[in-house]
Amino acid sequence: MPGIVIVGVQWGDEGKGKATDLLGERTEWVVKFNGGNNAGHTVVIGDEKYALHLLPSGILSSGVTPVIGNGVVVDLGVLFEELEGLEARGIDTSKLKLSSNAHIITHYHRTLDKVQERFLGKRQIGTTGRGIGPAYADKINRVGIRVQDLFDESILRQKVEGALDQKNHLLVKVFNRRDITVDEIVEDLLSYAERVRPMVCDTGLLLNEALDRGEVVVFEGGQATMLDVDHGTYPFVTSSSATAGGAATGSGVGPNRLDRIVGIVKAYTTRVGAGPFPTELFDEDGEWLAQRGHEFGTTTGRPRRVGWYDAPMTRYATRINGITDLVLTKLDVLTGRETIPVCVAYEVNGERFDEVPVNQTDFHHARPVLEDFPGWAEDITGARTFDDLPKNAQDYVLALEKMSGTRISVIGVGPGRDEVIVRHDLID
Ligand code: GDP
Ligand code: IMO
Ligand code: MG
């Protein structure tokens, strides 16, 4: 069972980093296939806490070769900052591989991200401001800069000229900013070229060969299904394919090599940034969840919006991704409640919707139809088997499983590496 995809089910921050880390000891390769340093994964190993953005979480496991796939957008300054940070803490980062086809985030992408958001005013998306959207826009517009362009100065210069041509008009005439020179960009990018060179290769070839040998490859998705540019709550999404299909296009392996699709889902829901969120809470229950779950963004430190578990959303993600297994995280956060409401359907203008409405306007107006489940008071952080859980916690998990359309294979009961209950092995 060598090709395992990890995807977020909701709006990100479900605990994908921890799930990847969980597989780390038994995995030879971890490839990040989408997004960039908009991601923020917190991984807790013993007393050590690591925050990863651009690097795949697998880098924390010594036996893993971490790979940044072609579907990722790479900020080179962030790449080296993150690598140096890990090395200073004794993590060996020397095996990192970087796709020659990955696109580069430059200074003008970061600038455009910020000024475009400001320009949107009330219609802001609430991006992370890392230049993600503008870098992917350039890729699709065919004016992007790729990693391999660093090794041919004349090509690099031509491409930067092409990319800046229209952008400088926009920056100066529309956004009232100073223009950006070709020289400053080329100089900055070239300053990384020799450090990048040893990492760069045909990562698609490496991964296919690894799969041929029967080695385990984990495809680690950033962001999540509801932030996917095609299947999420557009336009309040990120600009990449964060769903399972993106694992193939973003890493250069065929879809038939993806054997297991593991969806990571929180036992409740959170969202950072703007956009619809039917189960969102604005009352003391919301404050209680945010406090207990420490719901502050790893990347921007923004407070996360919080709400109850949304079962139709998980069913939607199961369909879109072909999820074979769910990892239900943060069950421990719900301890201490008399009842736990779960969204089982939506109501839009008096009409019941059992599935996620196809029209965005309906989703914006959707009110959750909530069903209460009995809570539990016992501390569950020490539970290591399903039977260790109090009966009401077991019933909550089983109810979510029934509504989600796929099995819940792993349950998170704390942030630590070993704070999990494994019901079905994710690698077998
Ligand atoms: P990612 O972006 O999907 O990797 O998730 P983040 O790392 O942004 O956010 C998930 C947070 O929840 C991190 O701080 C994790 O350490 C923490 N976490 C993951 N699983 C569990 C769990 O089962 N219980 C608790 N209490 N925390 C968890
Ligand atoms: P991980 O991998 C949560 C959100 C932003 C914003 C929208 C677009 O940690 O789950 P972008 O900068 O990508 O153009 O922002 O997407 N967003 C995330 N929210 N977790 C993430 O990553 C996110 N990456 C982007 O808040 O609403
Ligand atoms: Mg995160």
mmCIF file of C-alpha atoms and ligand atoms in Angstrom, residues 12-18 40-44 49 266 293 298 304 328-333 411-415 419, ligand 1:
data_model
loop_
_atom_site.group_PDB
_atom_site.id
_atom_site.type_symbol
_atom_site.label_atom_id
_atom_site.label_comp_id
_atom_site.label_asym_id
_atom_site.label_seq_id
_atom_site.Cartn_x
_atom_site.Cartn_y
_atom_site.Cartn_z
ATOM 1 C CA GLY A 12 -7.324 23.751 7.071
ATOM 2 C CA ASP A 13 -5.512 23.281 10.395
ATOM 3 C CA GLU A 14 -7.124 19.900 10.990
ATOM 4 C CA GLY A 15 -3.818 18.373 12.121
ATOM 5 C CA LYS A 16 -2.370 17.223 8.774
ATOM 6 C CA GLY A 17 1.178 17.813 10.030
ATOM 7 C CA LYS A 18 0.643 15.540 12.999
ATOM 8 C CA GLY A 40 1.301 26.166 9.035
ATOM 9 C CA HIS A 41 1.727 22.744 10.585
ATOM 10 C CA THR A 42 2.465 22.320 14.272
ATOM 11 C CA VAL A 43 4.073 19.027 15.178
ATOM 12 C CA VAL A 44 4.738 18.098 18.789
ATOM 13 C CA LYS A 49 7.239 21.790 19.202
ATOM 14 C CA LYS A 266 -11.341 18.025 13.381
ATOM 15 C CA GLY A 293 -8.496 24.100 21.180
ATOM 16 C CA THR A 298 0.302 28.848 13.081
ATOM 17 C CA ARG A 304 -9.473 31.005 14.024
ATOM 18 C CA LEU A 328 -10.553 12.516 13.548
ATOM 19 C CA THR A 329 -8.437 15.001 15.510
ATOM 20 C CA LYS A 330 -8.893 17.003 18.692
ATOM 21 C CA LEU A 331 -11.604 14.817 20.203
ATOM 22 C CA ASP A 332 -10.062 15.685 23.593
ATOM 23 C CA VAL A 333 -10.991 19.345 23.099
ATOM 24 C CA ILE A 411 -8.604 9.383 16.605
ATOM 25 C CA GLY A 412 -6.497 12.215 18.023
ATOM 26 C CA VAL A 413 -6.743 12.696 21.789
ATOM 27 C CA GLY A 414 -3.933 15.231 22.240
ATOM 28 C CA PRO A 415 -1.253 17.107 20.290
ATOM 29 C CA GLU A 419 -1.702 10.767 21.662
HETATM 30 P P1 GDP B 1 -2.374 21.430 9.919
HETATM 31 O O1 GDP B 1 -2.190 22.733 9.252
HETATM 32 O O2 GDP B 1 -3.513 20.635 9.366
HETATM 33 O O3 GDP B 1 -1.109 20.611 9.989
HETATM 34 O O4 GDP B 1 -2.803 21.736 11.427
HETATM 35 P P2 GDP B 1 -2.165 22.847 12.410
HETATM 36 O O5 GDP B 1 -0.861 22.322 12.898
HETATM 37 O O6 GDP B 1 -2.223 24.188 11.794
HETATM 38 O O7 GDP B 1 -3.244 22.858 13.575
HETATM 39 C C1 GDP B 1 -3.566 21.720 14.309
HETATM 40 C C2 GDP B 1 -3.222 21.964 15.799
HETATM 41 O O8 GDP B 1 -3.838 20.976 16.578
HETATM 42 C C3 GDP B 1 -1.742 21.869 16.101
HETATM 43 O O9 GDP B 1 -1.433 22.791 17.096
HETATM 44 C C4 GDP B 1 -1.572 20.440 16.615
HETATM 45 O O10 GDP B 1 -0.493 20.294 17.531
HETATM 46 C C5 GDP B 1 -2.876 20.244 17.320
HETATM 47 N N1 GDP B 1 -3.390 18.863 17.318
HETATM 48 C C6 GDP B 1 -3.347 17.938 16.323
HETATM 49 N N2 GDP B 1 -4.035 16.835 16.682
HETATM 50 C C7 GDP B 1 -4.528 17.070 17.926
HETATM 51 C C8 GDP B 1 -5.355 16.323 18.840
HETATM 52 O O11 GDP B 1 -5.798 15.210 18.564
HETATM 53 N N3 GDP B 1 -5.665 16.923 20.025
HETATM 54 C C9 GDP B 1 -5.206 18.183 20.370
HETATM 55 N N4 GDP B 1 -5.564 18.682 21.536
HETATM 56 N N5 GDP B 1 -4.440 18.898 19.527
HETATM 57 C C10 GDP B 1 -4.114 18.362 18.330
#
